[in-house]
Amino acid sequence: MRVHVTVNGAQMTADDVWPGESLLYVLRERLGLPGAKNACEQGECGSCTVYLDGVPVCACLVAAGQAEGREVRTVEGLASGAGELDAVQEAFVECGAVQCGFCTPGLIVQAHSLIAAHDGVPPDAEIREHLAGNLCRCTGYEKILDAVRLAARRKAGQ
Amino acid sequence: MDFLRATSWAEALRMKADRPDATPVQGGTDVMVEINLDKGRPAALLDLTPVTELTEWSAESGNIRIGAGVTYTRIIAELADRLPGLAQASRTVGSPQIRNRGTVAGNLGAASPAGDSHPPLLATGAIVEAESVDGLRMIPIGDYYTGVKRNALAANELIRAVHVPVRQGPQYFSKIGTRNAMVIAVCSFGLALNVAERTAGTGIGSAAPTPRRAVEAEAFLAENWNPGDPEVGRRFGELVAAAAAPIDDVRGSRDYRVHALAVMARRTLGWAWEEHRRTS
Ligand SMILES: Cc1cc2nc3c(=O)[nH]c(=O)nc-3n(C[C@H](O)[C@H](O)[C@H](O)COP(=O)(O)OP(=O)(O)OC[C@H]3O[C@@H](n4cnc5c(N)ncnc54)[C@H](O)[C@@H]3O)c2cc1C
Ligand code: FES
Ligand code: FES
């Protein structure tokens, strides 16, 4: 089957899609966007997190056909231009919140959605709750929390 | 495998009538896991997400009618004041990403004994609105769960909505898991007080082949309406535990579940009564 989906502002078409295939597979294997990672394919790790119509979801649990006519924004589409970084990405780099990097794209999208919804710096409990569906096996999470606080502080102009 | 895309409720019903073997998919948080891990391969997927009629909820004669496409995230954000028990249970489901997609209708479709929406639905006496080309059925929640991961839906039926009575008093949901996020319940308990009628509804999760009420515990409390009395609370807990029929499995032992249910029932009753006294 054929699926039409807008990804990072560009209209794209994926052909020969198997009806049971996930949006994650379509993004990575058919549309050449390997940013969202495939780690568990069962919603447990969050490394495949993308925006679907502005809402962060696990791309591995969205059937490809469910993305028909919808808007997807992946980690590749957060920065405003090539060679640039979004503020959340910048904060992750500065804080050393990236080790092997496998969880990073999912965490960045999920953190991005938290910061976008807040004017100030969210309390720690809220940051932890918001990131509870994103697993990281390397960092121990502290530097990730640092990065989220830094990005939120900067957005708030503090 | 075929992919059927319903764009209206009428079309969804027609498609399900033509293809009773099609698996409906809403949030996909159960369906896609099965496909990804090759645990089962449906003959067809029937995508309900384009059906806009399903994504609304409305207030109707003392109930909230929650469309099958309303996500947990929206129940938490929009209905916590009127349906506190269901909102509390929704908060414990998976992670934000799962709650952004997952629905109560999907929880009902899967009918897992561990599904978190079931205890509050049982405790409040919810009604499942099911429809097919043959007509509409209002299924009382007590008749809905028919076995482990089995439900009362006919092969051509779809869930249109679930009707949940608006709170008549404090409601609590309690769930045991190994961490705070992303856990299937070891066991769970939902309580809904009806202060004016001096009754309480109950729902037990993950401690029997199906979610179920603790009918004797409810009757005992109605006859001994003194929820603040520690002795009443203790007995209520015992009767809730006695209503369960848990098994030993990887998540917990039978004995642990029975003990935990007695504790959760006693505590939620204490919290509910405390809230009632504080606010009345
Ligand atoms: C990582 C992870 C964590 C989870 N944690 C929890 C948890 O803590 N608690 C919990 O209870 N569940 C949990 N789940 C399971 C799942 O999220 C819930 O059961 C959820 O409610 C399913 O909703 P859905 O819309 O995604 O259903 P789907 O996957 O779309 O469908 C589920 C079932 O319902 C059927 N169905 C869907 N819509 C209809 C309809 N309108 N009419 C008839 N049948 C229908 C489908 O055919 C399927 O059998 C978790 C899942 C994942 C992947
Ligand atoms: S790959 Fe989707 S949540 Fe792990
Ligand atoms: S940096 Fe390696 S998993 Fe998070």
Short mmCIF file of C-alpha atoms and ligand atoms in Angstrom, two decimals:
data_model
loop_
_atom_site.label_atom_id
_atom_site.label_comp_id
_atom_site.label_asym_id
_atom_site.label_seq_id
_atom_site.Cartn_x
_atom_site.Cartn_y
_atom_site.Cartn_z
CA MET A 1 0.00 0.00 0.00
CA ARG A 2 0.99 3.62 -0.40
CA VAL A 3 1.18 6.11 2.48
CA HIS A 4 1.26 9.90 2.17
CA VAL A 5 2.59 11.74 5.15
CA THR A 6 4.06 15.16 5.83
CA VAL A 7 7.39 14.77 7.57
CA ASN A 8 9.24 17.79 8.92
CA GLY A 9 7.19 20.02 6.65
CA ALA A 10 7.80 18.05 3.44
CA GLN A 11 5.13 15.95 1.78
CA MET A 12 6.42 12.42 1.36
CA THR A 13 5.13 9.20 -0.14
CA ALA A 14 6.11 5.71 0.91
CA ASP A 15 5.42 2.84 -1.46
CA ASP A 16 5.11 -0.91 -0.97
CA VAL A 17 4.20 -0.44 2.68
CA TRP A 18 3.13 -3.65 4.39
CA PRO A 19 -0.16 -2.95 6.24
CA GLY A 20 1.24 -4.20 9.56
CA GLU A 21 4.31 -2.02 9.32
CA SER A 22 4.98 0.73 11.86
CA LEU A 23 5.48 4.43 11.24
CA LEU A 24 8.97 3.93 12.69
CA TYR A 25 9.82 1.44 9.95
CA VAL A 26 8.47 3.76 7.27
CA LEU A 27 10.53 6.69 8.57
CA ARG A 28 13.76 4.75 8.91
CA GLU A 29 13.66 2.25 6.07
CA ARG A 30 11.53 3.92 3.43
CA LEU A 31 11.96 7.65 3.90
CA GLY A 32 15.63 7.72 4.88
CA LEU A 33 15.09 9.33 8.29
CA PRO A 34 17.01 7.20 10.79
CA GLY A 35 16.86 9.75 13.64
CA ALA A 36 14.10 7.99 15.53
CA LYS A 37 15.69 4.80 16.86
CA ASN A 38 14.40 1.27 16.96
CA ALA A 39 15.29 -0.38 20.26
CA CYS A 40 12.34 -2.35 21.60
CA GLU A 41 9.39 -2.05 19.19
CA GLN A 42 7.04 -2.41 22.14
CA GLY A 43 6.59 1.08 23.51
CA GLU A 44 8.87 0.52 26.49
CA CYS A 45 11.94 2.60 25.68
CA GLY A 46 10.81 5.80 23.97
CA SER A 47 13.80 5.90 21.61
CA CYS A 48 11.40 6.10 18.64
CA THR A 49 9.50 9.15 19.98
CA VAL A 50 8.25 11.52 17.26
CA TYR A 51 5.53 14.14 17.09
CA LEU A 52 2.37 12.96 15.33
CA ASP A 53 0.09 15.94 14.68
CA GLY A 54 2.00 17.76 17.42
CA VAL A 55 1.68 15.01 20.05
CA PRO A 56 4.70 12.92 21.09
CA VAL A 57 4.11 9.21 20.50
CA CYS A 58 6.09 6.01 20.07
CA ALA A 59 6.46 5.68 16.30
CA CYS A 60 6.87 1.92 16.71
CA LEU A 61 3.24 1.66 17.89
CA VAL A 62 1.66 3.73 15.14
CA ALA A 63 0.57 1.62 12.17
CA ALA A 64 1.98 3.12 8.98
CA GLY A 65 -1.51 3.55 7.53
CA GLN A 66 -2.55 5.53 10.63
CA ALA A 67 -0.09 8.24 9.59
CA GLU A 68 -1.87 8.74 6.25
CA GLY A 69 -2.45 12.44 5.72
CA ARG A 70 -0.95 13.37 9.08
CA GLU A 71 2.00 15.48 10.12
CA VAL A 72 5.08 13.94 11.63
CA ARG A 73 7.98 15.81 13.13
CA THR A 74 11.11 13.87 13.93
CA VAL A 75 14.33 14.81 15.68
CA GLU A 76 15.70 15.72 12.24
CA GLY A 77 13.06 18.44 11.99
CA LEU A 78 13.60 20.27 15.29
CA ALA A 79 16.45 22.58 14.27
CA SER A 80 15.63 25.52 12.03
CA GLY A 81 18.25 24.72 9.38
CA ALA A 82 20.97 22.36 8.26
CA GLY A 83 24.02 22.48 10.47
CA GLU A 84 22.05 24.09 13.28
CA LEU A 85 20.83 22.71 16.56
CA ASP A 86 17.56 23.23 18.38
CA ALA A 87 17.90 24.69 21.89
CA VAL A 88 17.17 21.33 23.51
CA GLN A 89 19.81 19.62 21.38
CA GLU A 90 22.30 22.32 22.29
CA ALA A 91 21.60 21.85 25.99
CA PHE A 92 22.11 18.07 25.69
CA VAL A 93 25.52 18.64 24.09
CA GLU A 94 26.59 21.25 26.63
CA CYS A 95 25.52 19.21 29.63
CA GLY A 96 27.12 15.96 28.47
CA ALA A 97 23.71 14.30 28.38
CA VAL A 98 24.75 12.10 25.47
CA GLN A 99 26.89 8.99 25.82
CA CYS A 100 26.22 6.24 23.29
CA GLY A 101 23.44 8.44 21.91
CA PHE A 102 20.93 5.74 21.19
CA CYS A 103 18.24 7.11 23.52
CA THR A 104 19.04 10.72 22.65
CA PRO A 105 16.72 11.44 19.70
CA GLY A 106 13.70 10.12 21.57
CA LEU A 107 14.63 11.99 24.73
CA ILE A 108 15.19 15.20 22.79
CA VAL A 109 11.76 15.05 21.17
CA GLN A 110 10.07 14.17 24.46
CA ALA A 111 11.97 16.90 26.36
CA HIS A 112 11.19 19.34 23.53
CA SER A 113 7.46 18.71 24.05
CA LEU A 114 7.76 19.41 27.78
CA ILE A 115 9.65 22.65 27.31
CA ALA A 116 7.33 23.80 24.52
CA ALA A 117 4.37 23.47 26.92
CA HIS A 118 6.05 25.42 29.75
CA ASP A 119 6.97 29.04 30.21
CA GLY A 120 9.17 28.47 33.23
CA VAL A 121 11.35 25.63 34.48
CA PRO A 122 9.16 22.61 35.29
CA PRO A 123 9.61 21.11 38.76
CA ASP A 124 11.87 18.05 38.85
CA ALA A 125 8.99 15.71 39.59
CA GLU A 126 7.27 16.85 36.42
CA ILE A 127 10.41 16.47 34.31
CA ARG A 128 10.90 12.95 35.63
CA GLU A 129 7.27 12.04 35.02
CA HIS A 130 7.40 13.45 31.51
CA LEU A 131 10.52 11.45 30.67
CA ALA A 132 9.39 8.25 32.42
CA GLY A 133 8.83 6.49 29.10
CA ASN A 134 12.37 7.10 27.83
CA LEU A 135 15.04 4.68 28.92
CA CYS A 136 18.75 5.45 28.94
CA ARG A 137 21.27 2.76 29.77
CA CYS A 138 24.34 5.00 29.87
CA THR A 139 23.96 8.34 31.57
CA GLY A 140 22.15 7.63 34.80
CA TYR A 141 19.75 10.42 33.80
CA GLU A 142 21.27 13.21 35.94
CA LYS A 143 22.90 14.98 33.00
CA ILE A 144 19.73 14.58 30.99
CA LEU A 145 17.82 16.35 33.77
CA ASP A 146 20.52 19.05 33.80
CA ALA A 147 20.04 19.52 30.07
CA VAL A 148 16.27 19.81 30.33
CA ARG A 149 16.56 22.38 33.14
CA LEU A 150 19.14 24.35 31.15
CA ALA A 151 17.00 24.43 28.02
CA ALA A 152 13.94 25.44 30.05
CA ARG A 153 15.86 28.18 31.89
CA ARG A 154 17.14 29.60 28.62
CA LYS A 155 13.69 29.59 27.07
CA ALA A 156 12.38 31.43 30.15
CA GLY A 157 15.18 33.95 29.71
CA GLN A 158 16.70 33.13 33.11
CA MET B 1 -2.89 -8.43 5.70
CA ASP B 2 -5.32 -5.69 4.66
CA PHE B 3 -5.52 -2.18 5.97
CA LEU B 4 -9.04 -0.76 6.22
CA ARG B 5 -9.38 2.92 6.90
CA ALA B 6 -12.76 3.98 8.26
CA THR B 7 -13.48 7.67 7.82
CA SER B 8 -16.87 7.73 9.56
CA TRP B 9 -18.61 5.65 12.22
CA ALA B 10 -21.15 4.33 9.69
CA GLU B 11 -18.32 3.22 7.44
CA ALA B 12 -16.52 1.56 10.35
CA LEU B 13 -19.64 -0.47 11.17
CA ARG B 14 -20.05 -1.52 7.55
CA MET B 15 -16.41 -2.54 7.29
CA LYS B 16 -16.62 -4.57 10.49
CA ALA B 17 -19.76 -6.29 9.18
CA ASP B 18 -18.02 -7.17 5.92
CA ARG B 19 -14.82 -8.19 7.66
CA PRO B 20 -15.61 -9.59 11.14
CA ASP B 21 -12.04 -10.96 11.12
CA ALA B 22 -10.56 -7.44 11.03
CA THR B 23 -8.83 -6.23 14.20
CA PRO B 24 -9.89 -2.70 15.14
CA VAL B 25 -6.98 -0.42 15.95
CA GLN B 26 -7.26 2.79 17.90
CA GLY B 27 -4.07 3.84 19.74
CA GLY B 28 -2.33 0.65 18.64
CA THR B 29 -0.53 0.31 21.98
CA ASP B 30 -1.73 -3.28 22.31
CA VAL B 31 -2.29 -4.18 18.65
CA MET B 32 1.08 -2.98 17.33
CA VAL B 33 3.06 -4.70 20.09
CA GLU B 34 1.50 -8.00 19.04
CA ILE B 35 2.33 -7.42 15.37
CA ASN B 36 5.86 -6.10 16.00
CA LEU B 37 6.74 -9.03 18.23
CA ASP B 38 5.00 -11.47 15.86
CA LYS B 39 2.66 -12.74 18.57
CA GLY B 40 -0.26 -12.68 16.21
CA ARG B 41 -0.99 -11.50 12.71
CA PRO B 42 -4.48 -10.13 12.15
CA ALA B 43 -6.13 -10.80 8.79
CA ALA B 44 -6.83 -7.09 8.54
CA LEU B 45 -6.46 -3.90 10.55
CA LEU B 46 -9.47 -1.62 10.81
CA ASP B 47 -8.14 1.84 11.61
CA LEU B 48 -10.60 3.87 13.68
CA THR B 49 -8.40 6.93 14.25
CA PRO B 50 -9.84 8.88 11.28
CA VAL B 51 -13.37 8.56 12.76
CA THR B 52 -13.80 12.00 14.31
CA GLU B 53 -17.09 11.08 16.03
CA LEU B 54 -15.06 8.91 18.39
CA THR B 55 -12.69 11.57 19.65
CA GLU B 56 -15.22 13.54 21.70
CA TRP B 57 -16.71 13.11 25.15
CA SER B 58 -19.97 14.64 26.37
CA ALA B 59 -21.97 14.96 29.58
CA GLU B 60 -25.29 13.07 29.38
CA SER B 61 -27.78 12.60 32.23
CA GLY B 62 -25.36 12.07 35.09
CA ASN B 63 -22.84 10.20 32.95
CA ILE B 64 -19.84 11.16 30.93
CA ARG B 65 -19.99 9.46 27.54
CA ILE B 66 -16.36 8.93 26.52
CA GLY B 67 -15.89 8.30 22.80
CA ALA B 68 -13.74 5.31 21.90
CA GLY B 69 -11.01 7.58 20.53
CA VAL B 70 -10.50 9.72 23.65
CA THR B 71 -6.98 9.17 24.97
CA TYR B 72 -5.84 8.73 28.56
CA THR B 73 -4.03 12.06 28.32
CA ARG B 74 -7.32 13.81 27.62
CA ILE B 75 -9.19 11.98 30.38
CA ILE B 76 -6.52 13.14 32.83
CA ALA B 77 -6.57 16.73 31.54
CA GLU B 78 -10.31 17.15 30.98
CA LEU B 79 -12.24 14.76 33.24
CA ALA B 80 -10.32 14.45 36.50
CA ASP B 81 -12.90 16.55 38.38
CA ARG B 82 -15.90 14.44 37.35
CA LEU B 83 -14.26 11.03 36.99
CA PRO B 84 -11.46 11.09 39.57
CA GLY B 85 -11.11 7.30 39.82
CA LEU B 86 -10.72 6.79 36.09
CA ALA B 87 -8.36 9.77 35.86
CA GLN B 88 -6.18 8.39 38.65
CA ALA B 89 -6.02 5.01 36.92
CA SER B 90 -5.24 6.71 33.60
CA ARG B 91 -2.29 8.51 35.19
CA THR B 92 -0.69 5.17 36.01
CA VAL B 93 -0.90 3.79 32.46
CA GLY B 94 2.45 3.30 30.72
CA SER B 95 4.21 6.57 29.97
CA PRO B 96 3.20 9.95 28.51
CA GLN B 97 3.72 8.62 24.98
CA ILE B 98 1.49 5.60 25.70
CA ARG B 99 -1.16 7.80 27.34
CA ASN B 100 -1.10 10.10 24.30
CA ARG B 101 -2.31 7.21 22.14
CA GLY B 102 -3.94 4.62 24.40
CA THR B 103 -7.68 4.63 25.05
CA VAL B 104 -10.18 3.13 27.48
CA ALA B 105 -11.93 1.50 24.51
CA GLY B 106 -8.66 -0.21 23.61
CA ASN B 107 -8.26 -1.32 27.22
CA LEU B 108 -11.78 -2.77 27.01
CA GLY B 109 -11.06 -4.37 23.64
CA ALA B 110 -7.99 -6.09 25.04
CA ALA B 111 -9.88 -6.99 28.27
CA SER B 112 -6.69 -7.91 30.07
CA PRO B 113 -7.36 -8.68 33.75
CA ALA B 114 -4.52 -6.23 34.47
CA GLY B 115 -5.96 -3.31 32.47
CA ASP B 116 -6.00 -0.23 34.66
CA SER B 117 -9.28 1.27 33.53
CA HIS B 118 -11.31 -1.74 34.64
CA PRO B 119 -11.36 -1.24 38.43
CA PRO B 120 -12.72 2.33 38.23
CA LEU B 121 -15.23 1.32 35.54
CA LEU B 122 -16.48 -1.50 37.79
CA ALA B 123 -16.50 0.68 40.90
CA THR B 124 -18.65 3.32 39.23
CA GLY B 125 -20.95 0.94 37.33
CA ALA B 126 -19.99 2.08 33.83
CA ILE B 127 -21.80 0.98 30.67
CA VAL B 128 -20.14 -0.04 27.41
CA GLU B 129 -21.91 1.28 24.31
CA ALA B 130 -21.35 -1.27 21.55
CA GLU B 131 -22.71 -1.02 18.05
CA SER B 132 -22.93 -3.07 14.87
CA VAL B 133 -24.99 -2.93 11.70
CA ASP B 134 -27.55 -4.95 13.70
CA GLY B 135 -28.01 -2.19 16.25
CA LEU B 136 -26.87 -0.69 19.52
CA ARG B 137 -26.23 -2.51 22.81
CA MET B 138 -25.66 -0.98 26.21
CA ILE B 139 -23.58 -3.55 28.10
CA PRO B 140 -23.32 -3.12 31.88
CA ILE B 141 -19.65 -3.37 32.82
CA GLY B 142 -20.35 -6.34 35.10
CA ASP B 143 -21.48 -8.36 32.06
CA TYR B 144 -18.69 -7.19 29.80
CA TYR B 145 -15.68 -9.25 30.93
CA THR B 146 -16.26 -12.89 30.02
CA GLY B 147 -12.85 -14.51 30.52
CA VAL B 148 -9.11 -13.92 30.40
CA LYS B 149 -8.72 -11.34 27.62
CA ARG B 150 -12.27 -12.09 26.47
CA ASN B 151 -15.24 -9.75 26.31
CA ALA B 152 -18.92 -9.66 25.43
CA LEU B 153 -18.48 -8.03 22.00
CA ALA B 154 -19.90 -9.87 18.99
CA ALA B 155 -17.64 -10.40 15.97
CA ASN B 156 -19.29 -7.56 14.04
CA GLU B 157 -19.47 -5.14 16.99
CA LEU B 158 -17.35 -2.13 17.81
CA ILE B 159 -17.17 -0.05 20.96
CA ARG B 160 -18.63 3.38 20.30
CA ALA B 161 -18.17 4.83 23.79
CA VAL B 162 -18.15 4.08 27.47
CA HIS B 163 -20.60 5.81 29.83
CA VAL B 164 -19.14 6.53 33.24
CA PRO B 165 -21.31 7.94 36.07
CA VAL B 166 -20.12 11.28 37.42
CA ARG B 167 -18.61 11.09 40.89
CA GLN B 168 -21.01 10.91 43.85
CA GLY B 169 -18.23 11.13 46.39
CA PRO B 170 -14.51 10.47 46.77
CA GLN B 171 -12.90 7.93 44.44
CA TYR B 172 -9.51 6.27 44.65
CA PHE B 173 -7.40 3.94 42.56
CA SER B 174 -4.43 2.05 43.92
CA LYS B 175 -1.99 -0.09 41.96
CA ILE B 176 0.98 -2.20 42.93
CA GLY B 177 3.95 -2.30 40.58
CA THR B 178 7.70 -2.56 40.75
CA ARG B 179 8.33 1.06 39.80
CA ASN B 180 6.29 4.21 39.39
CA ALA B 181 6.09 4.29 35.61
CA MET B 182 5.52 1.76 32.87
CA VAL B 183 4.30 -1.14 34.95
CA ILE B 184 1.59 -3.69 34.48
CA ALA B 185 -0.31 -3.97 37.75
CA VAL B 186 0.69 -6.79 40.09
CA CYS B 187 -2.78 -6.09 41.41
CA SER B 188 -4.97 -3.02 41.67
CA PHE B 189 -8.08 -1.74 43.35
CA GLY B 190 -10.65 0.95 42.59
CA LEU B 191 -13.12 2.44 45.06
CA ALA B 192 -16.00 4.88 44.51
CA LEU B 193 -18.05 6.17 47.45
CA ASN B 194 -21.62 7.30 46.99
CA VAL B 195 -21.95 9.44 50.08
CA ALA B 196 -25.65 10.30 49.73
CA GLU B 197 -26.69 6.69 49.27
CA ARG B 198 -24.17 5.41 51.82
CA THR B 199 -22.76 2.83 49.43
CA ALA B 200 -19.41 2.09 47.84
CA GLY B 201 -18.49 0.49 44.53
CA THR B 202 -15.38 -1.63 44.11
CA GLY B 203 -13.23 -3.03 41.34
CA ILE B 204 -10.38 -5.53 41.60
CA GLY B 205 -7.70 -5.71 38.91
CA SER B 206 -5.11 -8.35 38.07
CA ALA B 207 -6.23 -10.78 40.75
CA ALA B 208 -8.75 -13.03 38.99
CA PRO B 209 -9.38 -14.29 35.43
CA THR B 210 -11.34 -11.10 34.80
CA PRO B 211 -11.57 -7.75 36.53
CA ARG B 212 -14.35 -8.08 39.11
CA ARG B 213 -16.25 -6.35 41.89
CA ALA B 214 -16.01 -7.34 45.54
CA VAL B 215 -19.75 -7.73 46.00
CA GLU B 216 -19.72 -8.95 49.60
CA ALA B 217 -17.38 -6.20 50.65
CA GLU B 218 -19.77 -3.66 49.12
CA ALA B 219 -22.75 -5.21 50.93
CA PHE B 220 -20.87 -5.29 54.23
CA LEU B 221 -19.99 -1.63 53.97
CA ALA B 222 -23.56 -0.63 53.06
CA GLU B 223 -24.82 -2.46 56.15
CA ASN B 224 -22.08 -1.05 58.39
CA TRP B 225 -21.80 2.48 57.04
CA ASN B 226 -19.04 3.65 59.28
CA PRO B 227 -16.06 3.83 56.90
CA GLY B 228 -14.00 5.77 59.44
CA ASP B 229 -14.06 2.91 61.93
CA PRO B 230 -10.74 1.01 61.69
CA GLU B 231 -12.50 -2.27 62.41
CA VAL B 232 -14.92 -1.70 59.51
CA GLY B 233 -11.96 -0.82 57.27
CA ARG B 234 -10.11 -3.97 58.28
CA ARG B 235 -13.12 -6.20 57.60
CA PHE B 236 -13.78 -4.43 54.30
CA GLY B 237 -10.19 -5.18 53.28
CA GLU B 238 -10.58 -8.83 54.23
CA LEU B 239 -13.74 -9.16 52.16
CA VAL B 240 -12.15 -7.49 49.14
CA ALA B 241 -9.22 -9.92 49.36
CA ALA B 242 -11.67 -12.82 49.70
CA ALA B 243 -13.37 -11.80 46.45
CA ALA B 244 -10.14 -12.21 44.49
CA ALA B 245 -8.93 -15.43 42.89
CA PRO B 246 -5.34 -14.63 41.97
CA ILE B 247 -2.64 -16.90 40.59
CA ASP B 248 1.12 -17.13 41.08
CA ASP B 249 2.91 -15.62 38.11
CA VAL B 250 6.07 -13.73 37.18
CA ARG B 251 4.71 -10.47 38.57
CA GLY B 252 3.69 -11.73 42.00
CA SER B 253 2.50 -14.61 44.08
CA ARG B 254 -1.07 -15.47 44.92
CA ASP B 255 -0.49 -14.81 48.62
CA TYR B 256 1.13 -11.46 47.99
CA ARG B 257 -1.78 -10.33 45.84
CA VAL B 258 -4.37 -11.34 48.43
CA HIS B 259 -2.48 -9.51 51.15
CA ALA B 260 -1.89 -6.43 49.01
CA LEU B 261 -5.57 -6.22 48.05
CA ALA B 262 -6.65 -6.22 51.69
CA VAL B 263 -4.20 -3.40 52.38
CA MET B 264 -5.19 -1.36 49.31
CA ALA B 265 -8.90 -1.72 50.04
CA ARG B 266 -8.46 -0.65 53.67
CA ARG B 267 -6.26 2.28 52.73
CA THR B 268 -8.35 3.59 49.84
CA LEU B 269 -11.41 3.46 52.08
CA GLY B 270 -9.48 5.45 54.69
CA TRP B 271 -8.38 8.04 52.12
CA ALA B 272 -11.89 8.33 50.71
CA TRP B 273 -13.48 8.82 54.12
CA GLU B 274 -10.82 11.29 55.12
CA GLU B 275 -11.49 13.29 51.94
CA HIS B 276 -15.24 13.16 52.59
CA ARG B 277 -14.81 14.53 56.12
CA ARG B 278 -12.40 17.21 54.96
CA THR B 279 -14.66 18.47 52.20
CA SER B 280 -18.14 18.19 53.73
C1 LIG C 1 4.76 0.29 27.03
C2 LIG C 1 3.34 -0.03 27.34
C3 LIG C 1 2.86 0.17 28.63
C4 LIG C 1 1.53 -0.11 28.94
N1 LIG C 1 1.11 0.10 30.21
C5 LIG C 1 -0.17 -0.16 30.53
C6 LIG C 1 -0.64 0.10 31.85
O1 LIG C 1 0.10 0.58 32.72
N2 LIG C 1 -1.93 -0.18 32.13
C7 LIG C 1 -2.78 -0.68 31.17
O2 LIG C 1 -3.94 -0.91 31.48
N3 LIG C 1 -2.37 -0.94 29.93
C8 LIG C 1 -1.09 -0.68 29.59
N4 LIG C 1 -0.65 -0.94 28.31
C9 LIG C 1 -1.57 -1.55 27.34
C10 LIG C 1 -2.33 -0.55 26.45
O3 LIG C 1 -1.68 0.70 26.40
C11 LIG C 1 -3.76 -0.32 26.96
O4 LIG C 1 -4.46 -1.54 26.98
C12 LIG C 1 -4.54 0.69 26.13
O5 LIG C 1 -5.71 1.04 26.82
C13 LIG C 1 -4.90 0.19 24.74
O6 LIG C 1 -5.56 1.23 24.04
P1 LIG C 1 -5.30 1.47 22.48
O7 LIG C 1 -6.24 2.52 22.04
O8 LIG C 1 -3.88 1.68 22.21
O9 LIG C 1 -5.76 0.05 21.93
P2 LIG C 1 -5.39 -0.74 20.58
O10 LIG C 1 -4.05 -1.35 20.67
O11 LIG C 1 -5.70 0.08 19.39
O12 LIG C 1 -6.50 -1.89 20.71
C14 LIG C 1 -6.51 -2.79 21.81
C15 LIG C 1 -7.58 -3.84 21.63
O13 LIG C 1 -8.87 -3.25 21.60
C16 LIG C 1 -9.52 -3.47 20.36
N5 LIG C 1 -10.22 -2.23 20.06
C17 LIG C 1 -9.70 -0.97 19.95
N6 LIG C 1 -10.67 -0.07 19.73
C18 LIG C 1 -11.84 -0.77 19.67
C19 LIG C 1 -13.20 -0.40 19.46
N7 LIG C 1 -13.57 0.88 19.27
N8 LIG C 1 -14.14 -1.38 19.47
C20 LIG C 1 -13.78 -2.67 19.67
N9 LIG C 1 -12.51 -3.08 19.89
C21 LIG C 1 -11.56 -2.13 19.89
C22 LIG C 1 -8.41 -3.84 19.40
O14 LIG C 1 -8.86 -4.63 18.34
C23 LIG C 1 -7.46 -4.59 20.32
O15 LIG C 1 -7.92 -5.90 20.52
C24 LIG C 1 0.67 -0.63 27.95
C25 LIG C 1 1.13 -0.82 26.65
C26 LIG C 1 2.46 -0.51 26.34
C27 LIG C 1 2.94 -0.70 24.94
S1 FES C 2 11.35 1.35 19.85
FE1 FES C 2 9.45 2.36 20.17
S2 FES C 2 9.38 2.53 22.32
FE2 FES C 2 11.17 1.33 22.02
S1 FES C 3 23.18 7.60 26.06
FE1 FES C 3 23.30 5.46 25.74
S2 FES C 3 21.27 4.83 26.11
FE2 FES C 3 21.21 6.88 26.70
#
